[in-house]
Amino acid sequence: MEIALTTDVSRRREGFGTAGRAVLWKAWLESRGRFFAALVLLLSLVSYAVLTSPGFLARYNARFPDKPLLYSVYVWSGLFHYALQGLWVLVVFVVALGGLAREKATGVALYTLGLPVRRLHLFLIRATVAWAESIGLGLASALLIPVLSSAVGESYPCFSPWPSGVDERGRHGNPGFWFVAVRSF
């Protein structure tokens, strides 16, 4: 009698490999719609603020000629210190929504709880996905500013030697990178 092996040992790790990876993929699939909606919202705000800046700065500087507003100060005060920061906090909260309570409402909580993963591990995986998405949202918004700034004839540095102040030439650095880096820990 001959026994044939039906399992190829060399292809043992095909697919997700572990239940943790499968749950990580599941968490990404569940939150990607909220992530991309939040990304579009943040990038729209940055695009609007940067592309309308020449007109706003011209009107502002004509009205207040004794205190002209620099482009870097406009970006810092209008985006990083006010609108972008507030909207980022709001969309990160929305992106982090979900979990077993939402799954119970949709009827898939028993499937998730039936996976060979502890509840703490489920929580940590969802928290990791939300953290990575929040970092991605902040970096995408901060990286779009220098790109669009060159389109309107201004310059806004990606990196600056000073974390959130004025550098040696009187320009503000890009505090968005520093904001994202500090808030993520």
GROMACS .gro file of N, CA and C in nm, residues 46 71-85 88 135 137-146 149 155-167 170-184:
model
  171
   46VAL      N    1  -0.668   7.099   0.237
   46VAL     CA    2  -0.534   7.149   0.208
   46VAL      C    3  -0.530   7.212   0.069
   71TYR      N    4   0.347   8.389   0.351
   71TYR     CA    5   0.281   8.265   0.309
   71TYR      C    6   0.300   8.155   0.412
   72SER      N    7   0.421   8.142   0.466
   72SER     CA    8   0.447   8.036   0.564
   72SER      C    9   0.366   8.058   0.692
   73VAL      N   10   0.346   8.182   0.730
   73VAL     CA   11   0.266   8.211   0.849
   73VAL      C   12   0.120   8.179   0.821
   74TYR      N   13   0.076   8.208   0.698
   74TYR     CA   14  -0.061   8.176   0.658
   74TYR      C   15  -0.086   8.025   0.666
   75VAL      N   16   0.007   7.947   0.615
   75VAL     CA   17  -0.008   7.802   0.617
   75VAL      C   18  -0.005   7.751   0.760
   76TRP      N   19   0.090   7.803   0.839
   76TRP     CA   20   0.099   7.757   0.978
   76TRP      C   21  -0.026   7.792   1.056
   77SER      N   22  -0.068   7.919   1.050
   77SER     CA   23  -0.181   7.960   1.132
   77SER      C   24  -0.314   7.910   1.077
   78GLY      N   25  -0.327   7.901   0.946
   78GLY     CA   26  -0.454   7.859   0.888
   78GLY      C   27  -0.475   7.709   0.884
   79LEU      N   28  -0.369   7.636   0.861
   79LEU     CA   29  -0.382   7.491   0.848
   79LEU      C   30  -0.337   7.416   0.973
   80PHE      N   31  -0.209   7.428   1.005
   80PHE     CA   32  -0.155   7.345   1.113
   80PHE      C   33  -0.202   7.389   1.250
   81HIS      N   34  -0.227   7.517   1.266
   81HIS     CA   35  -0.267   7.564   1.398
   81HIS      C   36  -0.418   7.570   1.416
   82TYR      N   37  -0.493   7.552   1.309
   82TYR     CA   38  -0.637   7.569   1.322
   82TYR      C   39  -0.715   7.461   1.246
   83ALA      N   40  -0.737   7.481   1.119
   83ALA     CA   41  -0.832   7.400   1.044
   83ALA      C   42  -0.784   7.256   1.024
   84LEU      N   43  -0.663   7.238   0.976
   84LEU     CA   44  -0.615   7.102   0.947
   84LEU      C   45  -0.602   7.020   1.075
   85GLN      N   46  -0.554   7.082   1.179
   85GLN     CA   47  -0.539   7.010   1.306
   85GLN      C   48  -0.675   6.965   1.359
   88TRP      N   49  -0.819   6.696   1.132
   88TRP     CA   50  -0.744   6.571   1.147
   88TRP      C   51  -0.791   6.497   1.272
  135ILE      N   52  -0.157   5.819   1.107
  135ILE     CA   53  -0.025   5.867   1.063
  135ILE      C   54  -0.029   5.894   0.912
  137LEU      N   55  -0.286   5.972   0.726
  137LEU     CA   56  -0.366   6.091   0.700
  137LEU      C   57  -0.286   6.218   0.728
  138GLY      N   58  -0.215   6.219   0.839
  138GLY     CA   59  -0.135   6.338   0.872
  138GLY      C   60  -0.021   6.361   0.775
  139LEU      N   61   0.048   6.255   0.739
  139LEU     CA   62   0.161   6.270   0.647
  139LEU      C   63   0.115   6.309   0.505
  140ALA      N   64   0.006   6.250   0.459
  140ALA     CA   65  -0.044   6.285   0.326
  140ALA      C   66  -0.083   6.432   0.320
  141SER      N   67  -0.147   6.481   0.424
  141SER     CA   68  -0.186   6.622   0.428
  141SER      C   69  -0.063   6.712   0.433
  142ALA      N   70   0.033   6.677   0.518
  142ALA     CA   71   0.153   6.759   0.532
  142ALA      C   72   0.239   6.756   0.407
  143LEU      N   73   0.244   6.645   0.336
  143LEU     CA   74   0.323   6.637   0.214
  143LEU      C   75   0.259   6.708   0.096
  144LEU      N   76   0.128   6.722   0.098
  144LEU     CA   77   0.060   6.791  -0.012
  144LEU      C   78   0.086   6.941  -0.010
  145ILE      N   79   0.112   6.998   0.106
  145ILE     CA   80   0.132   7.142   0.115
  145ILE      C   81   0.253   7.189   0.035
  146PRO      N   82   0.372   7.130   0.049
  146PRO     CA   83   0.485   7.175  -0.034
  146PRO      C   84   0.462   7.153  -0.184
  149SER      N   85   0.220   7.419  -0.292
  149SER     CA   86   0.280   7.551  -0.277
  149SER      C   87   0.361   7.589  -0.399
  155SER      N   88   0.696   7.878  -0.174
  155SER     CA   89   0.773   7.762  -0.128
  155SER      C   90   0.739   7.738   0.018
  156TYR      N   91   0.728   7.612   0.051
  156TYR     CA   92   0.703   7.570   0.189
  156TYR      C   93   0.785   7.445   0.210
  157PRO      N   94   0.886   7.450   0.297
  157PRO     CA   95   0.979   7.337   0.310
  157PRO      C   96   0.916   7.214   0.374
  158CYS      N   97   0.957   7.099   0.328
  158CYS     CA   98   0.911   6.974   0.389
  158CYS      C   99   0.974   6.955   0.526
  159PHE      N  100   1.102   6.982   0.534
  159PHE     CA  101   1.173   6.964   0.660
  159PHE      C  102   1.241   7.094   0.697
  160SER      N  103   1.249   7.119   0.822
  160SER     CA  104   1.312   7.241   0.872
  160SER      C  105   1.395   7.204   0.994
  161PRO      N  106   1.504   7.278   1.019
  161PRO     CA  107   1.584   7.245   1.137
  161PRO      C  108   1.513   7.276   1.268
  162TRP      N  109   1.415   7.362   1.265
  162TRP     CA  110   1.342   7.398   1.387
  162TRP      C  111   1.208   7.327   1.386
  163PRO      N  112   1.170   7.264   1.497
  163PRO     CA  113   1.048   7.184   1.499
  163PRO      C  114   0.921   7.260   1.469
  164SER      N  115   0.900   7.377   1.525
  164SER     CA  116   0.775   7.448   1.498
  164SER      C  117   0.793   7.597   1.508
  165GLY      N  118   0.913   7.644   1.485
  165GLY     CA  119   0.937   7.786   1.496
  165GLY      C  120   0.977   7.847   1.364
  166VAL      N  121   1.047   7.957   1.373
  166VAL     CA  122   1.091   8.028   1.254
  166VAL      C  123   1.238   7.994   1.235
  167ASP      N  124   1.276   7.963   1.112
  167ASP     CA  125   1.415   7.930   1.088
  167ASP      C  126   1.497   8.058   1.071
  170GLY      N  127   1.353   8.350   0.865
  170GLY     CA  128   1.222   8.405   0.899
  170GLY      C  129   1.104   8.323   0.850
  171ARG      N  130   1.131   8.204   0.797
  171ARG     CA  131   1.022   8.120   0.748
  171ARG      C  132   0.986   8.018   0.855
  172HIS      N  133   0.861   7.982   0.857
  172HIS     CA  134   0.818   7.875   0.948
  172HIS      C  135   0.853   7.741   0.885
  173GLY      N  136   0.887   7.645   0.968
  173GLY     CA  137   0.912   7.511   0.919
  173GLY      C  138   0.780   7.442   0.891
  174ASN      N  139   0.787   7.317   0.855
  174ASN     CA  140   0.664   7.241   0.831
  174ASN      C  141   0.629   7.168   0.960
  175PRO      N  142   0.548   7.228   1.045
  175PRO     CA  143   0.519   7.166   1.174
  175PRO      C  144   0.427   7.046   1.163
  176GLY      N  145   0.371   7.019   1.049
  176GLY     CA  146   0.284   6.904   1.034
  176GLY      C  147   0.355   6.773   1.061
  177PHE      N  148   0.481   6.764   1.013
  177PHE     CA  149   0.558   6.643   1.039
  177PHE      C  150   0.582   6.628   1.188
  178TRP      N  151   0.616   6.738   1.254
  178TRP     CA  152   0.642   6.733   1.397
  178TRP      C  153   0.514   6.702   1.473
  179PHE      N  154   0.403   6.759   1.430
  179PHE     CA  155   0.273   6.733   1.495
  179PHE      C  156   0.238   6.586   1.487
  180VAL      N  157   0.253   6.529   1.369
  180VAL     CA  158   0.220   6.388   1.351
  180VAL      C  159   0.314   6.300   1.431
  181ALA      N  160   0.442   6.333   1.431
  181ALA     CA  161   0.539   6.251   1.501
  181ALA      C  162   0.517   6.254   1.652
  182VAL      N  163   0.490   6.371   1.706
  182VAL     CA  164   0.473   6.383   1.851
  182VAL      C  165   0.340   6.322   1.895
  183ARG      N  166   0.233   6.345   1.819
  183ARG     CA  167   0.102   6.297   1.859
  183ARG      C  168   0.088   6.145   1.846
  184SER      N  169   0.174   6.083   1.767
  184SER     CA  170   0.159   5.939   1.745
  184SER      C  171   0.216   5.856   1.861
   0.00000   0.00000   0.00000
